PDB file of C-alpha atoms in Angstrom:
ATOM      1  CA  LEU C  29     159.914 250.332 118.660  1.00 47.00           C
ATOM      2  CA  ARG C  30     159.432 249.242 115.043  1.00 53.00           C
ATOM      3  CA  SER C  31     159.399 251.676 112.150  1.00 54.00           C
ATOM      4  CA  TYR C  32     158.257 250.956 108.623  1.00 61.00           C
ATOM      5  CA  ALA C  33     158.712 252.785 105.323  1.00 63.00           C
ATOM      6  CA  SER C  34     157.736 252.011 101.733  1.00 69.00           C
ATOM      7  CA  PHE C  35     159.491 252.947  98.494  1.00 69.00           C
ATOM      8  CA  ASP C  36     158.542 252.709  94.842  1.00 77.00           C
ATOM      9  CA  SER C  37     161.919 251.279  93.791  1.00 80.00           C
ATOM     10  CA  ALA C  38     165.220 249.970  95.142  1.00 79.00           C
ATOM     11  CA  GLU C  39     166.996 253.055  93.842  1.00 80.00           C
ATOM     12  CA  THR C  40     164.651 255.350  95.749  1.00 76.00           C
ATOM     13  CA  ALA C  41     165.110 253.296  98.918  1.00 72.00           C
ATOM     14  CA  THR C  42     168.905 253.412  98.659  1.00 73.00           C
ATOM     15  CA  ARG C  43     168.982 257.127  97.954  1.00 70.00           C
ATOM     16  CA  THR C  44     166.574 257.964 100.772  1.00 65.00           C
ATOM     17  CA  ILE C  45     168.305 255.776 103.336  1.00 65.00           C
ATOM     18  CA  ASP C  46     171.708 257.153 102.390  1.00 63.00           C
ATOM     19  CA  THR C  47     170.618 260.776 102.598  1.00 60.00           C
ATOM     20  CA  ASP C  48     168.446 260.735 105.720  1.00 62.00           C
ATOM     21  CA  PHE C  49     168.415 257.450 107.609  1.00 61.00           C
ATOM     22  CA  ASP C  50     167.610 259.165 110.893  1.00 60.00           C
ATOM     23  CA  ALA C  51     164.453 260.720 109.505  1.00 57.00           C
ATOM     24  CA  ILE C  52     163.078 257.292 108.587  1.00 57.00           C
ATOM     25  CA  VAL C  53     163.711 255.192 111.646  1.00 63.00           C
ATOM     26  CA  ASN C  54     163.747 257.728 114.501  1.00 72.00           C
ATOM     27  CA  PRO C  55     160.568 259.668 115.327  1.00 80.00           C
ATOM     28  CA  ILE C  56     161.159 263.112 116.786  1.00 83.00           C
ATOM     29  CA  PHE C  57     157.827 263.309 118.663  1.00 89.00           C
ATOM     30  CA  PHE C  58     155.400 260.808 120.150  1.00 91.00           C
ATOM     31  CA  ASN C  59     151.708 260.935 121.159  1.00 93.00           C
ATOM     32  CA  VAL C  60     151.039 264.214 119.379  1.00 92.00           C
ATOM     33  CA  ALA C  61     147.534 265.633 119.915  1.00 92.00           C
ATOM     34  CA  LEU C  62     145.759 268.765 118.707  1.00 91.00           C
ATOM     35  CA  THR C  63     142.890 269.839 120.970  1.00 93.00           C
ATOM     36  CA  LEU C  64     140.390 272.695 120.823  1.00 91.00           C
ATOM     37  CA  ARG C  65     139.664 274.677 124.008  1.00 87.00           C
ATOM     38  CA  ASP C  66     137.176 277.281 125.172  1.00 80.00           C
ATOM     39  CA  CYS C  67     134.584 276.641 122.487  1.00 81.00           C
ATOM     40  CA  ALA C  68     131.174 274.972 122.420  1.00 83.00           C
ATOM     41  CA  ILE C  69     130.896 272.617 119.435  1.00 85.00           C
ATOM     42  CA  ASP C  70     127.511 272.266 117.752  1.00 87.00           C
ATOM     43  CA  THR C  71     128.144 269.991 114.748  1.00 87.00           C
ATOM     44  CA  VAL C  72     131.154 268.180 113.304  1.00 86.00           C
ATOM     45  CA  TYR C  73     131.472 267.398 109.607  1.00 87.00           C
ATOM     46  CA  GLY C  74     134.226 265.064 108.480  1.00 82.00           C
ATOM     47  CA  TYR C  75     136.142 261.992 109.618  1.00 82.00           C
ATOM     48  CA  HIS C  76     134.083 260.028 107.043  1.00 78.00           C
ATOM     49  CA  SER C  77     131.303 259.889 109.672  1.00 75.00           C
ATOM     50  CA  ASN C  78     133.595 258.033 112.096  1.00 84.00           C
ATOM     51  CA  LEU C  79     131.521 258.268 115.292  1.00 85.00           C
ATOM     52  CA  ARG C  80     134.480 257.547 117.561  1.00 86.00           C
ATOM     53  CA  LYS C  81     136.477 260.497 116.218  1.00 85.00           C
ATOM     54  CA  ILE C  82     133.440 262.776 116.148  1.00 85.00           C
ATOM     55  CA  THR C  83     132.668 261.892 119.764  1.00 87.00           C
ATOM     56  CA  LYS C  84     136.259 262.623 120.823  1.00 86.00           C
ATOM     57  CA  LEU C  85     136.038 266.060 119.230  1.00 87.00           C
ATOM     58  CA  ASN C  86     132.610 266.800 120.706  1.00 84.00           C
ATOM     59  CA  ARG C  87     133.472 265.667 124.242  1.00 83.00           C
ATOM     60  CA  HIS C  88     137.157 266.424 124.582  1.00 85.00           C
ATOM     61  CA  GLY C  89     137.964 268.794 121.707  1.00 88.00           C
ATOM     62  CA  THR C  90     140.447 266.323 120.202  1.00 90.00           C
ATOM     63  CA  VAL C  91     140.924 267.209 116.532  1.00 89.00           C
ATOM     64  CA  ASP C  92     143.719 264.802 115.627  1.00 88.00           C
ATOM     65  CA  THR C  93     146.234 262.469 117.259  1.00 88.00           C
ATOM     66  CA  ARG C  94     149.405 260.845 115.945  1.00 86.00           C
ATOM     67  CA  LYS C  95     151.458 258.267 117.779  1.00 88.00           C
ATOM     68  CA  THR C  96     154.692 259.250 115.994  1.00 84.00           C
ATOM     69  CA  VAL C  97     155.986 262.186 113.956  1.00 82.00           C
ATOM     70  CA  PHE C  98     159.168 261.807 111.927  1.00 76.00           C
ATOM     71  CA  LEU C  99     161.670 264.394 110.809  1.00 68.00           C
ATOM     72  CA  ASP C 100     160.679 263.503 107.254  1.00 63.00           C
ATOM     73  CA  ASP C 101     157.589 265.692 106.760  1.00 60.00           C
ATOM     74  CA  THR C 102     156.283 263.976 103.618  1.00 61.00           C
ATOM     75  CA  TRP C 103     152.912 263.397 105.321  1.00 57.00           C
ATOM     76  CA  LEU C 104     152.553 267.166 105.795  1.00 59.00           C
ATOM     77  CA  GLN C 105     152.816 267.678 102.053  1.00 60.00           C
ATOM     78  CA  GLN C 106     150.027 265.199 101.378  1.00 62.00           C
ATOM     79  CA  GLN C 107     146.448 266.379 101.063  1.00 61.00           C
ATOM     80  CA  GLN C 108     144.911 266.198 104.531  1.00 67.00           C
ATOM     81  CA  PRO C 109     141.173 265.688 105.161  1.00 71.00           C
ATOM     82  CA  VAL C 110     139.095 268.784 105.879  1.00 78.00           C
ATOM     83  CA  ILE C 111     137.273 268.785 109.225  1.00 84.00           C
ATOM     84  CA  VAL C 112     134.540 271.422 109.551  1.00 87.00           C
ATOM     85  CA  VAL C 113     133.283 272.396 113.005  1.00 87.00           C
ATOM     86  CA  ARG C 114     130.180 274.497 113.586  1.00 85.00           C
ATOM     87  CA  LEU C 115     130.251 276.301 116.909  1.00 82.00           C
ATOM     88  CA  GLN C 116     127.278 276.942 119.127  1.00 81.00           C
ATOM     89  CA  SER C 117     125.896 280.448 119.278  1.00 72.00           C
ATOM     90  CA  PRO C 118     127.202 282.479 122.231  1.00 66.00           C
ATOM     91  CA  PRO C 119     124.964 282.731 125.327  1.00 65.00           C
ATOM     92  CA  ASP C 120     122.460 285.580 125.379  1.00 57.00           C
ATOM     93  CA  GLU C 121     124.313 287.425 128.090  1.00 47.00           C
ATOM     94  CA  ASP C 122     127.455 287.492 125.974  1.00 49.00           C
ATOM     95  CA  ASP C 123     125.786 288.515 122.718  1.00 51.00           C
ATOM     96  CA  ALA C 124     126.334 292.227 123.208  1.00 48.00           C
ATOM     97  CA  SER C 125     130.026 291.899 123.967  1.00 47.00           C
ATOM     98  CA  ASN C 126     130.553 289.512 121.072  1.00 45.00           C
ATOM     99  CA  ARG C 127     128.793 291.808 118.635  1.00 46.00           C
ATOM    100  CA  SER C 128     130.816 294.774 119.798  1.00 46.00           C
ATOM    101  CA  SER C 129     134.146 293.029 119.318  1.00 52.00           C
ATOM    102  CA  ASN C 130     133.075 290.928 116.291  1.00 62.00           C
ATOM    103  CA  ASN C 131     135.450 288.250 117.550  1.00 72.00           C
ATOM    104  CA  ILE C 132     134.935 284.791 119.016  1.00 76.00           C
ATOM    105  CA  PRO C 133     138.029 283.565 120.894  1.00 81.00           C
ATOM    106  CA  ILE C 134     139.049 279.922 120.461  1.00 86.00           C
ATOM    107  CA  GLY C 135     142.004 278.253 122.111  1.00 91.00           C
ATOM    108  CA  TYR C 136     143.903 275.213 120.953  1.00 92.00           C
ATOM    109  CA  THR C 137     146.617 273.075 122.504  1.00 94.00           C
ATOM    110  CA  LEU C 138     149.308 271.019 120.788  1.00 93.00           C
ATOM    111  CA  SER C 139     150.710 268.404 123.160  1.00 95.00           C
ATOM    112  CA  TYR C 140     153.552 265.987 122.424  1.00 94.00           C
ATOM    113  CA  GLU C 141     156.157 263.725 123.991  1.00 94.00           C
ATOM    114  CA  GLN C 142     159.846 264.099 123.140  1.00 91.00           C
ATOM    115  CA  ARG C 143     162.443 261.368 122.702  1.00 86.00           C
ATOM    116  CA  ASP C 144     163.609 261.708 126.293  1.00 88.00           C
ATOM    117  CA  GLY C 145     160.061 261.113 127.564  1.00 90.00           C
ATOM    118  CA  LYS C 146     159.449 264.752 128.485  1.00 94.00           C
ATOM    119  CA  THR C 147     155.960 266.008 127.629  1.00 94.00           C
ATOM    120  CA  SER C 148     155.336 269.521 126.366  1.00 94.00           C
ATOM    121  CA  GLU C 149     152.390 271.674 125.388  1.00 94.00           C
ATOM    122  CA  VAL C 150     151.981 274.668 123.123  1.00 93.00           C
ATOM    123  CA  GLU C 151     148.875 276.786 123.693  1.00 93.00           C
ATOM    124  CA  ARG C 152     147.575 279.420 121.326  1.00 91.00           C
ATOM    125  CA  GLU C 153     144.418 281.476 120.922  1.00 89.00           C
ATOM    126  CA  ILE C 154     142.791 282.677 117.731  1.00 84.00           C
ATOM    127  CA  ALA C 155     139.846 285.028 117.180  1.00 81.00           C
ATOM    128  CA  LEU C 156     137.136 284.188 114.657  1.00 75.00           C
ATOM    129  CA  SER C 157     134.871 286.830 113.186  1.00 69.00           C
ATOM    130  CA  SER C 158     131.352 286.562 114.564  1.00 58.00           C
ATOM    131  CA  GLY C 159     129.889 287.611 111.230  1.00 55.00           C
ATOM    132  CA  ASP C 160     128.066 290.583 112.807  1.00 51.00           C
ATOM    133  CA  SER C 161     130.292 293.275 111.364  1.00 46.00           C
ATOM    134  CA  ASP C 162     128.572 296.413 110.043  1.00 46.00           C
ATOM    135  CA  ASP C 163     131.199 296.719 107.330  1.00 45.00           C
ATOM    136  CA  VAL C 164     129.364 296.153 104.040  1.00 37.00           C
ATOM    137  CA  ASP C 165     132.634 295.262 102.352  1.00 42.00           C
ATOM    138  CA  SER C 166     133.378 292.414 104.767  1.00 48.00           C
ATOM    139  CA  VAL C 167     133.296 288.930 103.209  1.00 60.00           C
ATOM    140  CA  ASP C 168     133.635 285.376 104.429  1.00 74.00           C
ATOM    141  CA  TYR C 169     137.195 284.115 104.690  1.00 77.00           C
ATOM    142  CA  TYR C 170     138.251 280.703 103.396  1.00 83.00           C
ATOM    143  CA  GLU C 171     141.786 279.417 103.762  1.00 81.00           C
ATOM    144  CA  SER C 172     141.548 277.360 100.576  1.00 86.00           C
ATOM    145  CA  ALA C 173     139.200 276.369  97.754  1.00 90.00           C
ATOM    146  CA  ARG C 174     138.839 272.906  99.335  1.00 88.00           C
ATOM    147  CA  ILE C 175     137.437 274.397 102.528  1.00 89.00           C
ATOM    148  CA  ARG C 176     135.173 276.749 100.570  1.00 92.00           C
ATOM    149  CA  LYS C 177     133.786 273.825  98.544  1.00 93.00           C
ATOM    150  CA  ARG C 178     133.289 271.726 101.669  1.00 91.00           C
ATOM    151  CA  ILE C 179     131.262 274.445 103.403  1.00 92.00           C
ATOM    152  CA  LEU C 180     129.258 275.059 100.221  1.00 94.00           C
ATOM    153  CA  LEU C 181     128.284 271.378 100.032  1.00 94.00           C
ATOM    154  CA  ILE C 182     127.388 271.328 103.729  1.00 93.00           C
ATOM    155  CA  ARG C 183     125.014 274.265 103.191  1.00 92.00           C
ATOM    156  CA  TYR C 184     123.577 272.495 100.140  1.00 95.00           C
ATOM    157  CA  VAL C 185     122.865 269.234 101.996  1.00 93.00           C
ATOM    158  CA  GLU C 186     121.482 270.987 105.070  1.00 92.00           C
ATOM    159  CA  TYR C 187     119.080 273.097 103.030  1.00 94.00           C
ATOM    160  CA  LEU C 188     117.805 270.130 101.018  1.00 94.00           C
ATOM    161  CA  SER C 189     117.247 268.257 104.285  1.00 93.00           C
ATOM    162  CA  GLU C 190     115.253 271.214 105.642  1.00 93.00           C
ATOM    163  CA  TRP C 191     113.209 271.394 102.428  1.00 94.00           C
ATOM    164  CA  ARG C 192     112.371 267.676 102.573  1.00 91.00           C
ATOM    165  CA  ALA C 193     111.217 267.999 106.181  1.00 92.00           C
ATOM    166  CA  ARG C 194     109.203 271.147 105.440  1.00 92.00           C
ATOM    167  CA  ASP C 195     107.402 269.884 102.301  1.00 92.00           C
ATOM    168  CA  LYS C 196     106.954 266.280 103.363  1.00 88.00           C
ATOM    169  CA  HIS C 197     103.363 264.989 103.303  1.00 83.00           C
ATOM    170  CA  ASP C 198     102.519 262.277 105.791  1.00 79.00           C
ATOM    171  CA  ASP C 199      99.834 260.797 103.522  1.00 79.00           C
ATOM    172  CA  ASP C 200     102.140 260.000 100.571  1.00 80.00           C
ATOM    173  CA  ASN C 201     105.757 259.518  99.547  1.00 82.00           C
ATOM    174  CA  HIS C 202     105.623 261.656  96.408  1.00 86.00           C
ATOM    175  CA  LEU C 203     107.909 264.600  95.754  1.00 88.00           C
ATOM    176  CA  HIS C 204     106.544 267.998  96.815  1.00 90.00           C
ATOM    177  CA  VAL C 205     108.112 271.401  96.197  1.00 92.00           C
ATOM    178  CA  SER C 206     106.029 274.278  97.510  1.00 93.00           C
ATOM    179  CA  PRO C 207     106.167 277.760  95.896  1.00 93.00           C
ATOM    180  CA  ASP C 208     107.934 279.070  98.989  1.00 95.00           C
ATOM    181  CA  SER C 209     110.530 276.311  98.735  1.00 94.00           C
ATOM    182  CA  LYS C 210     111.051 277.048  95.040  1.00 95.00           C
ATOM    183  CA  ALA C 211     111.794 280.672  95.868  1.00 95.00           C
ATOM    184  CA  ARG C 212     114.277 279.584  98.528  1.00 95.00           C
ATOM    185  CA  LEU C 213     115.833 277.037  96.178  1.00 95.00           C
ATOM    186  CA  GLN C 214     116.308 279.761  93.577  1.00 96.00           C
ATOM    187  CA  LEU C 215     118.271 281.825  96.103  1.00 96.00           C
ATOM    188  CA  LEU C 216     120.357 278.771  96.917  1.00 96.00           C
ATOM    189  CA  LEU C 217     120.907 278.104  93.198  1.00 96.00           C
ATOM    190  CA  ASP C 218     122.122 281.665  92.620  1.00 96.00           C
ATOM    191  CA  PHE C 219     124.497 281.439  95.571  1.00 95.00           C
ATOM    192  CA  PHE C 220     125.687 277.933  94.683  1.00 96.00           C
ATOM    193  CA  THR C 221     126.334 278.885  91.046  1.00 96.00           C
ATOM    194  CA  ALA C 222     128.345 281.952  92.035  1.00 95.00           C
ATOM    195  CA  GLU C 223     130.433 279.927  94.490  1.00 95.00           C
ATOM    196  CA  ALA C 224     131.028 277.151  91.936  1.00 95.00           C
ATOM    197  CA  GLN C 225     132.283 279.715  89.437  1.00 94.00           C
ATOM    198  CA  HIS C 226     134.564 281.246  92.046  1.00 93.00           C
ATOM    199  CA  ILE C 227     135.979 277.863  93.038  1.00 93.00           C
ATOM    200  CA  GLU C 228     136.242 276.841  89.363  1.00 92.00           C
ATOM    201  CA  ASP C 229     135.094 273.300  90.074  1.00 92.00           C
ATOM    202  CA  ASP C 230     133.086 271.664  87.288  1.00 91.00           C
ATOM    203  CA  THR C 231     132.162 268.709  89.503  1.00 93.00           C
ATOM    204  CA  LEU C 232     129.581 270.937  91.227  1.00 95.00           C
ATOM    205  CA  GLN C 233     127.401 270.962  88.094  1.00 95.00           C
ATOM    206  CA  GLN C 234     125.538 267.895  89.365  1.00 95.00           C
ATOM    207  CA  GLU C 235     124.260 269.769  92.421  1.00 96.00           C
ATOM    208  CA  ILE C 236     123.339 272.764  90.248  1.00 96.00           C
ATOM    209  CA  GLN C 237     121.299 270.514  87.947  1.00 96.00           C
ATOM    210  CA  VAL C 238     119.446 269.004  90.921  1.00 95.00           C
ATOM    211  CA  LEU C 239     118.463 272.477  92.125  1.00 96.00           C
ATOM    212  CA  LYS C 240     117.255 273.477  88.662  1.00 96.00           C
ATOM    213  CA  GLU C 241     115.090 270.378  88.372  1.00 94.00           C
ATOM    214  CA  LEU C 242     113.530 270.994  91.784  1.00 95.00           C
ATOM    215  CA  ILE C 243     112.753 274.605  90.886  1.00 95.00           C
ATOM    216  CA  GLU C 244     111.161 273.518  87.588  1.00 94.00           C
ATOM    217  CA  PHE C 245     109.240 270.648  89.200  1.00 93.00           C
ATOM    218  CA  ASP C 246     105.587 270.537  88.083  1.00 90.00           C
ATOM    219  CA  ALA C 247     103.387 268.683  90.571  1.00 86.00           C
ATOM    220  CA  GLU C 248     100.437 268.346  88.164  1.00 87.00           C
ATOM    221  CA  LYS C 249     102.633 266.959  85.415  1.00 85.00           C
ATOM    222  CA  ALA C 250     104.210 264.518  87.859  1.00 83.00           C
ATOM    223  CA  GLN C 251     100.770 263.333  88.964  1.00 83.00           C
ATOM    224  CA  GLN C 252      99.710 262.808  85.350  1.00 83.00           C
ATOM    225  CA  LEU C 253     102.832 260.766  84.682  1.00 76.00           C
ATOM    226  CA  ARG C 254     102.075 258.567  87.697  1.00 74.00           C
ATOM    227  CA  GLN C 255      98.523 258.016  86.509  1.00 79.00           C
ATOM    228  CA  ASN C 256      99.680 257.104  83.015  1.00 77.00           C
ATOM    229  CA  ALA C 257     102.213 254.680  84.479  1.00 77.00           C
ATOM    230  CA  ALA C 258      99.487 252.998  86.506  1.00 71.00           C
ATOM    231  CA  ILE C 259      97.301 252.327  83.466  1.00 59.00           C
TER     232      ILE C 259
END
């Protein structure tokens, strides 16, 4: 077994090695895996579109794997990538029970191998809200602003994809925004703006500007500009 560590200076290396040598060179767990159970996955967003990782999650429920985990938990303090999973709707025969309980059970398993070679598993179950609550005061729950922003951008991209498919004309490649789509885009703009203000993220202004331009799009003016450009 070979272990590697990097340091920004010789002083940092000396201090770290002196204070916790064991944490650097001796992993405490091996072959750690986090797996989802008892849920039907519809779509996976994340992994930088890595098809191998997405396939592992879709087929086997594997969220993440690590060959070694050290006592030094610096990697836990680092910003981890956000993986968003959309679940399939429950079967028709289970709809009534799910609506009555407003909960969707999901299990997950954390498996790992210890230093002595013994393998262990920890199983837990969580309950997600089905979103069918009659409580008018109920709101969506987000663990962090990063997750909230990620879901907001997913909704943004999915809706624009639906709009493009809906307003696409087979006989040309020009931009088309129907009145119905403009009304829908206005609803999305209102929602997106409110979420951006809540998250307090100025980088979302680009998406807001795109929505505004689509809503204000004038097909006749665009056609005139194309004709003038062709002259």
